[in-house]
PDB file of C-alpha atoms in Angstrom:
ATOM      1  CA  ALA A1089      10.736  53.306 106.448  1.00 87.00           C
ATOM      2  CA  ASP A1090       7.523  54.098 107.625  1.00 90.00           C
ATOM      3  CA  LEU A1091       5.929  54.202 104.074  1.00 89.00           C
ATOM      4  CA  ALA A1092       7.779  51.089 102.978  1.00 85.00           C
ATOM      5  CA  ALA A1093       6.155  49.020 106.022  1.00 83.00           C
ATOM      6  CA  SER A1094       2.741  50.562 105.695  1.00 86.00           C
ATOM      7  CA  CYS A1095       2.001  51.520 101.820  1.00 85.00           C
ATOM      8  CA  PRO A1096       0.261  48.943  99.391  1.00 85.00           C
ATOM      9  CA  ASP A1097       3.225  49.480  96.924  1.00 87.00           C
ATOM     10  CA  ARG A1098       6.326  49.608  98.557  1.00 89.00           C
ATOM     11  CA  ALA A1099       8.539  50.088  96.061  1.00 91.00           C
ATOM     12  CA  PRO A1100       9.080  53.782  95.784  1.00 93.00           C
ATOM     13  CA  ALA A1101       9.797  53.926  99.572  1.00 92.00           C
ATOM     14  CA  ILE A1102      12.477  50.903  99.300  1.00 92.00           C
ATOM     15  CA  GLU A1103      14.335  52.443  96.450  1.00 93.00           C
ATOM     16  CA  ALA A1104      14.419  55.802  98.301  1.00 93.00           C
ATOM     17  CA  LEU A1105      16.022  54.072 101.634  1.00 92.00           C
ATOM     18  CA  VAL A1106      18.369  52.421  99.456  1.00 93.00           C
ATOM     19  CA  GLN A1107      19.378  56.051  97.671  1.00 91.00           C
ATOM     20  CA  VAL A1108      19.282  58.281 100.431  1.00 89.00           C
ATOM     21  CA  GLY A1109      21.269  55.578 102.590  1.00 89.00           C
ATOM     22  CA  LEU A1110      23.788  54.443 100.158  1.00 89.00           C
ATOM     23  CA  GLN A1111      24.864  58.285  99.710  1.00 88.00           C
ATOM     24  CA  HIS A1112      24.511  59.258 103.276  1.00 89.00           C
ATOM     25  CA  PRO A1113      28.233  60.055 105.123  1.00 89.00           C
ATOM     26  CA  ASP A1114      26.551  59.378 108.714  1.00 93.00           C
ATOM     27  CA  PRO A1115      27.183  55.692 109.679  1.00 94.00           C
ATOM     28  CA  GLU A1116      23.899  55.653 112.075  1.00 94.00           C
ATOM     29  CA  ILE A1117      21.758  56.578 109.008  1.00 93.00           C
ATOM     30  CA  VAL A1118      23.018  53.531 106.950  1.00 94.00           C
ATOM     31  CA  GLU A1119      23.013  51.588 109.728  1.00 94.00           C
ATOM     32  CA  ARG A1120      19.290  52.598 110.052  1.00 93.00           C
ATOM     33  CA  MET A1121      18.846  51.988 106.500  1.00 94.00           C
ATOM     34  CA  VAL A1122      20.113  48.461 106.901  1.00 94.00           C
ATOM     35  CA  GLU A1123      17.614  47.729 109.611  1.00 93.00           C
ATOM     36  CA  ALA A1124      14.707  49.057 107.849  1.00 93.00           C
ATOM     37  CA  LEU A1125      15.607  47.085 104.533  1.00 93.00           C
ATOM     38  CA  GLU A1126      16.208  43.816 106.575  1.00 91.00           C
ATOM     39  CA  GLU A1127      12.584  44.583 107.953  1.00 89.00           C
ATOM     40  CA  GLN A1128      11.490  44.690 104.209  1.00 88.00           C
ATOM     41  CA  ALA A1129      12.947  41.528 103.230  1.00 87.00           C
ATOM     42  CA  ALA A1130      11.571  39.394 106.087  1.00 84.00           C
ATOM     43  CA  THR A1131       8.149  40.146 104.362  1.00 82.00           C
ATOM     44  CA  VAL A1132       9.172  40.368 100.430  1.00 78.00           C
ATOM     45  CA  SER A1133       7.284  37.685  98.763  1.00 66.00           C
ATOM     46  CA  LEU A1134       9.034  35.796  95.948  1.00 70.00           C
ATOM     47  CA  SER A1135       6.929  37.289  93.554  1.00 71.00           C
ATOM     48  CA  GLN A1136       8.700  40.402  94.063  1.00 81.00           C
ATOM     49  CA  PRO A1137      12.152  40.019  93.278  1.00 86.00           C
ATOM     50  CA  SER A1138      12.596  43.365  91.762  1.00 88.00           C
ATOM     51  CA  LEU A1139      11.870  44.460  95.580  1.00 89.00           C
ATOM     52  CA  LEU A1140      13.993  41.649  97.125  1.00 90.00           C
ATOM     53  CA  LEU A1141      16.937  42.904  94.792  1.00 91.00           C
ATOM     54  CA  ASP A1142      16.534  46.604  95.769  1.00 92.00           C
ATOM     55  CA  CYS A1143      16.831  45.092  99.691  1.00 92.00           C
ATOM     56  CA  ILE A1144      20.200  42.926  98.504  1.00 92.00           C
ATOM     57  CA  SER A1145      21.704  46.005  96.495  1.00 92.00           C
ATOM     58  CA  GLY A1146      21.083  48.340  99.946  1.00 94.00           C
ATOM     59  CA  PHE A1147      23.197  45.450 101.879  1.00 95.00           C
ATOM     60  CA  THR A1148      25.940  44.967  99.819  1.00 94.00           C
ATOM     61  CA  GLY A1149      26.415  48.505  98.968  1.00 93.00           C
ATOM     62  CA  ALA A1150      26.499  49.198 103.203  1.00 94.00           C
ATOM     63  CA  MET A1151      29.154  46.215 103.022  1.00 93.00           C
ATOM     64  CA  LYS A1152      31.372  48.934 101.332  1.00 91.00           C
ATOM     65  CA  HIS A1153      30.879  51.346 104.062  1.00 93.00           C
ATOM     66  CA  ARG A1154      33.776  52.647 105.898  1.00 92.00           C
ATOM     67  CA  SER A1155      32.182  52.073 109.308  1.00 94.00           C
ATOM     68  CA  VAL A1156      32.942  48.362 110.539  1.00 95.00           C
ATOM     69  CA  ARG A1157      29.967  48.268 112.395  1.00 95.00           C
ATOM     70  CA  VAL A1158      27.828  49.162 109.376  1.00 95.00           C
ATOM     71  CA  ARG A1159      29.648  46.313 107.351  1.00 96.00           C
ATOM     72  CA  LEU A1160      29.346  43.952 110.408  1.00 96.00           C
ATOM     73  CA  VAL A1161      25.319  44.775 110.286  1.00 96.00           C
ATOM     74  CA  SER A1162      24.959  44.077 106.375  1.00 96.00           C
ATOM     75  CA  VAL A1163      26.906  40.780 106.612  1.00 97.00           C
ATOM     76  CA  GLY A1164      24.033  40.004 109.768  1.00 96.00           C
ATOM     77  CA  ALA A1165      21.599  41.332 107.265  1.00 95.00           C
ATOM     78  CA  LEU A1166      22.625  38.988 104.432  1.00 95.00           C
ATOM     79  CA  GLY A1167      23.005  36.117 106.241  1.00 95.00           C
ATOM     80  CA  ASP A1168      19.776  36.279 108.057  1.00 93.00           C
ATOM     81  CA  LEU A1169      18.024  36.630 104.563  1.00 92.00           C
ATOM     82  CA  VAL A1170      18.972  33.155 103.330  1.00 91.00           C
ATOM     83  CA  SER A1171      18.992  31.324 106.780  1.00 88.00           C
ATOM     84  CA  PHE A1172      14.958  32.289 107.862  1.00 85.00           C
ATOM     85  CA  CYS A1173      13.291  34.104 104.410  1.00 83.00           C
ATOM     86  CA  ALA A1174      12.303  32.148 101.643  1.00 78.00           C
ATOM     87  CA  ILE A1175      14.147  33.687  99.164  1.00 86.00           C
ATOM     88  CA  GLY A1176      14.672  31.397  95.947  1.00 84.00           C
ATOM     89  CA  THR A1177      18.083  29.496  94.961  1.00 88.00           C
ATOM     90  CA  SER A1178      19.245  32.171  92.500  1.00 88.00           C
ATOM     91  CA  MET A1179      19.388  34.740  95.270  1.00 90.00           C
ATOM     92  CA  GLN A1180      20.634  32.654  97.371  1.00 92.00           C
ATOM     93  CA  HIS A1181      23.468  31.945  94.810  1.00 93.00           C
ATOM     94  CA  ARG A1182      23.675  35.961  94.841  1.00 92.00           C
ATOM     95  CA  VAL A1183      24.022  36.312  98.530  1.00 94.00           C
ATOM     96  CA  VAL A1184      26.375  34.000  99.310  1.00 95.00           C
ATOM     97  CA  GLU A1185      28.872  34.886  96.960  1.00 94.00           C
ATOM     98  CA  THR A1186      28.557  38.423  98.375  1.00 94.00           C
ATOM     99  CA  LEU A1187      29.041  37.172 102.137  1.00 95.00           C
ATOM    100  CA  VAL A1188      32.255  34.939 100.494  1.00 94.00           C
ATOM    101  CA  GLY A1189      33.605  38.095  99.270  1.00 93.00           C
ATOM    102  CA  ALA A1190      33.227  39.848 102.832  1.00 93.00           C
ATOM    103  CA  LEU A1191      36.394  37.449 103.796  1.00 91.00           C
ATOM    104  CA  ASP A1192      38.698  39.816 101.703  1.00 90.00           C
ATOM    105  CA  ASP A1193      37.805  42.375 104.240  1.00 91.00           C
ATOM    106  CA  PRO A1194      40.602  43.970 105.769  1.00 88.00           C
ATOM    107  CA  GLU A1195      39.089  44.020 109.439  1.00 91.00           C
ATOM    108  CA  LEU A1196      39.795  40.827 111.548  1.00 90.00           C
ATOM    109  CA  LEU A1197      36.448  40.772 113.391  1.00 92.00           C
ATOM    110  CA  LEU A1198      34.573  41.455 110.137  1.00 94.00           C
ATOM    111  CA  LYS A1199      36.086  38.636 108.795  1.00 92.00           C
ATOM    112  CA  GLU A1200      35.337  35.978 111.773  1.00 93.00           C
ATOM    113  CA  PHE A1201      31.782  37.443 111.702  1.00 96.00           C
ATOM    114  CA  ALA A1202      31.752  36.691 107.907  1.00 95.00           C
ATOM    115  CA  VAL A1203      33.348  33.651 108.670  1.00 94.00           C
ATOM    116  CA  ASN A1204      30.135  32.411 111.359  1.00 95.00           C
ATOM    117  CA  THR A1205      27.523  34.159 109.260  1.00 96.00           C
ATOM    118  CA  LEU A1206      28.439  31.264 106.452  1.00 96.00           C
ATOM    119  CA  GLY A1207      28.572  28.235 108.877  1.00 94.00           C
ATOM    120  CA  GLN A1208      25.178  29.463 109.739  1.00 94.00           C
ATOM    121  CA  VAL A1209      24.012  29.811 106.353  1.00 95.00           C
ATOM    122  CA  ALA A1210      25.530  26.541 105.457  1.00 95.00           C
ATOM    123  CA  ALA A1211      22.990  24.854 107.280  1.00 91.00           C
ATOM    124  CA  THR A1212      20.426  26.335 105.458  1.00 90.00           C
ATOM    125  CA  VAL A1213      21.341  25.763 101.718  1.00 91.00           C
ATOM    126  CA  ALA A1214      22.941  21.955 102.913  1.00 89.00           C
ATOM    127  CA  ALA A1215      21.063  20.625 100.125  1.00 87.00           C
ATOM    128  CA  ASP A1216      22.259  22.784  97.142  1.00 91.00           C
ATOM    129  CA  THR A1217      25.683  21.246  96.700  1.00 92.00           C
ATOM    130  CA  ALA A1218      27.252  23.910  94.142  1.00 93.00           C
ATOM    131  CA  LEU A1219      26.235  26.535  96.799  1.00 94.00           C
ATOM    132  CA  LEU A1220      27.642  24.497  99.638  1.00 94.00           C
ATOM    133  CA  GLU A1221      30.911  24.162  97.440  1.00 93.00           C
ATOM    134  CA  VAL A1222      30.944  27.791  96.854  1.00 94.00           C
ATOM    135  CA  ILE A1223      30.900  28.174 100.766  1.00 95.00           C
ATOM    136  CA  VAL A1224      33.693  25.761 101.663  1.00 93.00           C
ATOM    137  CA  LYS A1225      36.155  27.030  99.307  1.00 91.00           C
ATOM    138  CA  GLY A1226      35.773  30.710 101.010  1.00 90.00           C
ATOM    139  CA  LEU A1227      36.342  29.178 104.058  1.00 90.00           C
ATOM    140  CA  ALA A1228      38.991  26.995 103.458  1.00 86.00           C
ATOM    141  CA  ARG A1229      41.138  30.041 101.821  1.00 79.00           C
ATOM    142  CA  GLU A1230      40.679  31.222 105.483  1.00 65.00           C
ATOM    143  CA  TYR A1231      42.494  29.143 108.082  1.00 63.00           C
ATOM    144  CA  GLY A1232      46.330  28.951 106.705  1.00 55.00           C
ATOM    145  CA  GLU A1233      49.451  30.266 108.169  1.00 47.00           C
ATOM    146  CA  VAL A1234      49.252  33.524 105.865  1.00 51.00           C
ATOM    147  CA  MET A1235      48.635  36.934 107.434  1.00 48.00           C
ATOM    148  CA  PHE A1236      45.659  36.350 109.150  1.00 61.00           C
ATOM    149  CA  GLY A1237      44.983  36.463 112.902  1.00 71.00           C
ATOM    150  CA  TYR A1238      44.397  33.091 114.502  1.00 85.00           C
ATOM    151  CA  THR A1239      40.768  33.940 115.525  1.00 88.00           C
ATOM    152  CA  VAL A1240      39.775  33.914 112.141  1.00 88.00           C
ATOM    153  CA  ALA A1241      41.317  30.719 111.076  1.00 88.00           C
ATOM    154  CA  ALA A1242      39.756  29.119 114.411  1.00 90.00           C
ATOM    155  CA  ALA A1243      36.619  29.931 113.280  1.00 92.00           C
ATOM    156  CA  SER A1244      36.886  28.923 109.289  1.00 91.00           C
ATOM    157  CA  VAL A1245      37.773  25.255 110.839  1.00 92.00           C
ATOM    158  CA  LYS A1246      35.250  25.102 113.425  1.00 94.00           C
ATOM    159  CA  ALA A1247      32.219  26.196 110.630  1.00 95.00           C
ATOM    160  CA  LEU A1248      34.104  23.633 108.056  1.00 95.00           C
ATOM    161  CA  GLY A1249      33.979  20.824 110.781  1.00 95.00           C
ATOM    162  CA  ARG A1250      30.482  21.707 111.542  1.00 95.00           C
ATOM    163  CA  ILE A1251      29.385  21.318 107.752  1.00 96.00           C
ATOM    164  CA  GLY A1252      30.901  18.478 107.200  1.00 95.00           C
ATOM    165  CA  ALA A1253      29.262  16.625 110.101  1.00 95.00           C
ATOM    166  CA  MET A1254      26.073  17.534 108.661  1.00 94.00           C
ATOM    167  CA  GLU A1255      24.317  14.741 107.533  1.00 90.00           C
ATOM    168  CA  ALA A1256      22.203  16.251 104.559  1.00 88.00           C
ATOM    169  CA  ILE A1257      25.516  16.940 102.766  1.00 93.00           C
ATOM    170  CA  ASP A1258      26.801  15.018  99.612  1.00 90.00           C
ATOM    171  CA  ASP A1259      29.721  12.773 100.494  1.00 89.00           C
ATOM    172  CA  ARG A1260      31.872  14.385  97.785  1.00 91.00           C
ATOM    173  CA  ILE A1261      31.906  17.611  99.558  1.00 93.00           C
ATOM    174  CA  ARG A1262      32.193  15.918 102.667  1.00 94.00           C
ATOM    175  CA  GLY A1263      35.650  14.331 100.785  1.00 93.00           C
ATOM    176  CA  VAL A1264      36.614  17.938  99.861  1.00 92.00           C
ATOM    177  CA  ILE A1265      36.344  19.513 103.708  1.00 94.00           C
ATOM    178  CA  VAL A1266      38.273  16.498 105.228  1.00 94.00           C
ATOM    179  CA  ASN A1267      41.013  17.324 102.500  1.00 91.00           C
ATOM    180  CA  LYS A1268      40.623  20.770 103.530  1.00 89.00           C
ATOM    181  CA  LEU A1269      40.631  20.244 107.667  1.00 91.00           C
ATOM    182  CA  ALA A1270      44.037  17.584 106.822  1.00 85.00           C
ATOM    183  CA  ASN A1271      45.955  20.650 104.994  1.00 79.00           C
ATOM    184  CA  ASP A1272      49.729  21.106 106.158  1.00 72.00           C
ATOM    185  CA  ARG A1273      49.514  24.810 106.105  1.00 75.00           C
ATOM    186  CA  LEU A1274      47.348  24.662 109.130  1.00 76.00           C
ATOM    187  CA  HIS A1275      47.591  27.773 111.544  1.00 78.00           C
ATOM    188  CA  ARG A1276      50.214  26.849 114.325  1.00 81.00           C
ATOM    189  CA  HIS A1277      48.154  28.260 117.281  1.00 85.00           C
ATOM    190  CA  PRO A1278      46.318  25.366 119.344  1.00 88.00           C
ATOM    191  CA  GLU A1279      43.018  26.718 118.973  1.00 89.00           C
ATOM    192  CA  VAL A1280      43.104  25.829 115.235  1.00 88.00           C
ATOM    193  CA  GLY A1281      44.096  22.876 115.698  1.00 90.00           C
ATOM    194  CA  VAL A1282      41.713  21.443 118.226  1.00 94.00           C
ATOM    195  CA  GLY A1283      39.467  22.959 116.070  1.00 94.00           C
ATOM    196  CA  VAL A1284      40.799  21.003 113.227  1.00 93.00           C
ATOM    197  CA  ALA A1285      41.005  17.432 115.121  1.00 95.00           C
ATOM    198  CA  ARG A1286      37.338  18.395 117.005  1.00 96.00           C
ATOM    199  CA  GLY A1287      35.751  18.800 113.351  1.00 96.00           C
ATOM    200  CA  LEU A1288      37.340  15.525 111.984  1.00 96.00           C
ATOM    201  CA  GLU A1289      35.988  13.552 114.802  1.00 96.00           C
ATOM    202  CA  ALA A1290      32.667  14.953 114.535  1.00 96.00           C
ATOM    203  CA  ILE A1291      32.847  13.600 110.989  1.00 96.00           C
ATOM    204  CA  GLY A1292      34.441  10.531 111.338  1.00 95.00           C
ATOM    205  CA  CYS A1293      32.145   9.213 113.693  1.00 95.00           C
ATOM    206  CA  LEU A1294      28.936   9.888 111.777  1.00 93.00           C
ATOM    207  CA  ASP A1295      27.511   6.364 110.994  1.00 88.00           C
ATOM    208  CA  MET A1296      26.699   6.860 107.253  1.00 85.00           C
ATOM    209  CA  ILE A1297      30.030   7.831 105.794  1.00 90.00           C
ATOM    210  CA  GLU A1298      31.972   5.705 103.384  1.00 88.00           C
ATOM    211  CA  PRO A1299      34.550   3.935 105.114  1.00 88.00           C
ATOM    212  CA  GLY A1300      37.483   4.632 103.080  1.00 92.00           C
ATOM    213  CA  LEU A1301      37.038   8.115 104.163  1.00 94.00           C
ATOM    214  CA  ARG A1302      36.901   7.106 107.523  1.00 94.00           C
ATOM    215  CA  LYS A1303      40.314   5.421 107.412  1.00 94.00           C
ATOM    216  CA  THR A1304      41.534   8.919 105.610  1.00 94.00           C
ATOM    217  CA  ILE A1305      40.504  10.818 108.840  1.00 95.00           C
ATOM    218  CA  ALA A1306      42.295   8.462 111.185  1.00 95.00           C
ATOM    219  CA  ARG A1307      45.493   8.419 109.127  1.00 94.00           C
ATOM    220  CA  GLU A1308      45.749  12.231 109.114  1.00 92.00           C
ATOM    221  CA  LEU A1309      44.613  12.114 112.889  1.00 94.00           C
ATOM    222  CA  ALA A1310      47.729  10.474 113.573  1.00 93.00           C
ATOM    223  CA  ARG A1311      50.099  12.256 111.232  1.00 91.00           C
ATOM    224  CA  LYS A1312      48.926  15.505 112.777  1.00 88.00           C
ATOM    225  CA  MET A1313      48.860  13.820 116.035  1.00 88.00           C
ATOM    226  CA  ARG A1314      53.003  13.730 115.958  1.00 87.00           C
ATOM    227  CA  GLN A1315      53.042  16.915 113.811  1.00 85.00           C
ATOM    228  CA  ARG A1316      51.369  19.446 115.925  1.00 86.00           C
ATOM    229  CA  PRO A1317      52.296  21.391 119.325  1.00 85.00           C
ATOM    230  CA  GLU A1318      52.360  19.485 122.487  1.00 83.00           C
ATOM    231  CA  GLY A1319      49.494  21.382 123.889  1.00 84.00           C
ATOM    232  CA  GLU A1320      46.936  20.389 121.448  1.00 89.00           C
ATOM    233  CA  ARG A1321      47.948  16.735 120.939  1.00 89.00           C
ATOM    234  CA  PHE A1322      45.337  15.342 123.830  1.00 92.00           C
ATOM    235  CA  ALA A1323      42.570  16.536 120.942  1.00 94.00           C
ATOM    236  CA  TRP A1324      43.954  14.841 118.445  1.00 94.00           C
ATOM    237  CA  ALA A1325      44.313  11.416 120.463  1.00 94.00           C
ATOM    238  CA  HIS A1326      40.966  11.734 121.904  1.00 96.00           C
ATOM    239  CA  ALA A1327      39.611  12.148 118.256  1.00 96.00           C
ATOM    240  CA  LEU A1328      41.349   8.890 117.066  1.00 95.00           C
ATOM    241  CA  GLY A1329      40.056   6.952 120.139  1.00 96.00           C
ATOM    242  CA  GLN A1330      36.404   7.859 119.297  1.00 96.00           C
ATOM    243  CA  ILE A1331      36.586   7.102 116.019  1.00 95.00           C
ATOM    244  CA  GLY A1332      37.743   3.925 116.626  1.00 94.00           C
ATOM    245  CA  SER A1333      35.618   2.922 119.120  1.00 94.00           C
ATOM    246  CA  ILE A1334      32.068   3.817 117.159  1.00 93.00           C
ATOM    247  CA  HIS A1335      30.219   0.727 116.384  1.00 91.00           C
ATOM    248  CA  ALA A1336      30.398   1.076 112.357  1.00 88.00           C
ATOM    249  CA  ALA A1337      34.432   0.988 112.931  1.00 90.00           C
ATOM    250  CA  THR A1338      35.863  -1.842 110.895  1.00 92.00           C
ATOM    251  CA  ASN A1339      38.838  -4.258 112.279  1.00 94.00           C
ATOM    252  CA  SER A1340      41.126  -2.169 109.606  1.00 94.00           C
ATOM    253  CA  LEU A1341      40.285   1.037 111.225  1.00 95.00           C
ATOM    254  CA  ARG A1342      40.547  -0.099 114.827  1.00 95.00           C
ATOM    255  CA  SER A1343      44.097  -1.595 113.707  1.00 95.00           C
ATOM    256  CA  LEU A1344      44.346   1.983 111.876  1.00 93.00           C
ATOM    257  CA  VAL A1345      43.630   3.760 115.589  1.00 95.00           C
ATOM    258  CA  VAL A1346      45.940   1.544 117.407  1.00 95.00           C
ATOM    259  CA  GLU A1347      48.656   1.963 115.503  1.00 94.00           C
ATOM    260  CA  GLY A1348      48.132   6.071 115.782  1.00 92.00           C
ATOM    261  CA  LEU A1349      47.736   5.703 119.364  1.00 92.00           C
TER     262      LEU A1349
END
């Protein structure tokens, strides 16, 4: 780590870090490798793609470690790489696909952390529609009834809502997010339902979305308000009222809102 930080030619030290770290049985050593590589990745320039690939291969290798802590640190390092470093589009795609792969981890804590990391990364890559689509599809897998704890589902719908409410994203992706949030396979825990209601509210209250999408959101809010458990209906009703009261609301949208309420 010290050699990688101080030598003009860092490549041999970075390669050795990855080799030693990924072969070592002690999780503390692997974690130290990830931290050292993270320091290096932050200073590797776009003109040194092979060094960046070495750092990424160290992170992705550590994600297969038996220690949950090592896997968590590796996911965080990959997220920071996209969020805070100028790494180029092809590298961003590689990292995002690896993070989406982390959603398959059996550990719920790591699943939830990967979801939050993808939500953070989405804010950085908002202008890249193809990459955003990969993130949205990954997150949308994680909120159904299926076998996951409600915390993962709640984190997923919050992340989708935040992405959908970003002004920079393409309207087609926003439509995909609305359809995913309106899914009837939604987890029954109230925290998940409230997260969806707030996400749809944030999207529906944006000034610049197309009126048709706003109407779709209002219809879904009214429909879900009748279906969902009693404890979360306030959130659905509140979201519906907020969308009906914005300046951009048309009369036909307000009629839908009033009828729903």
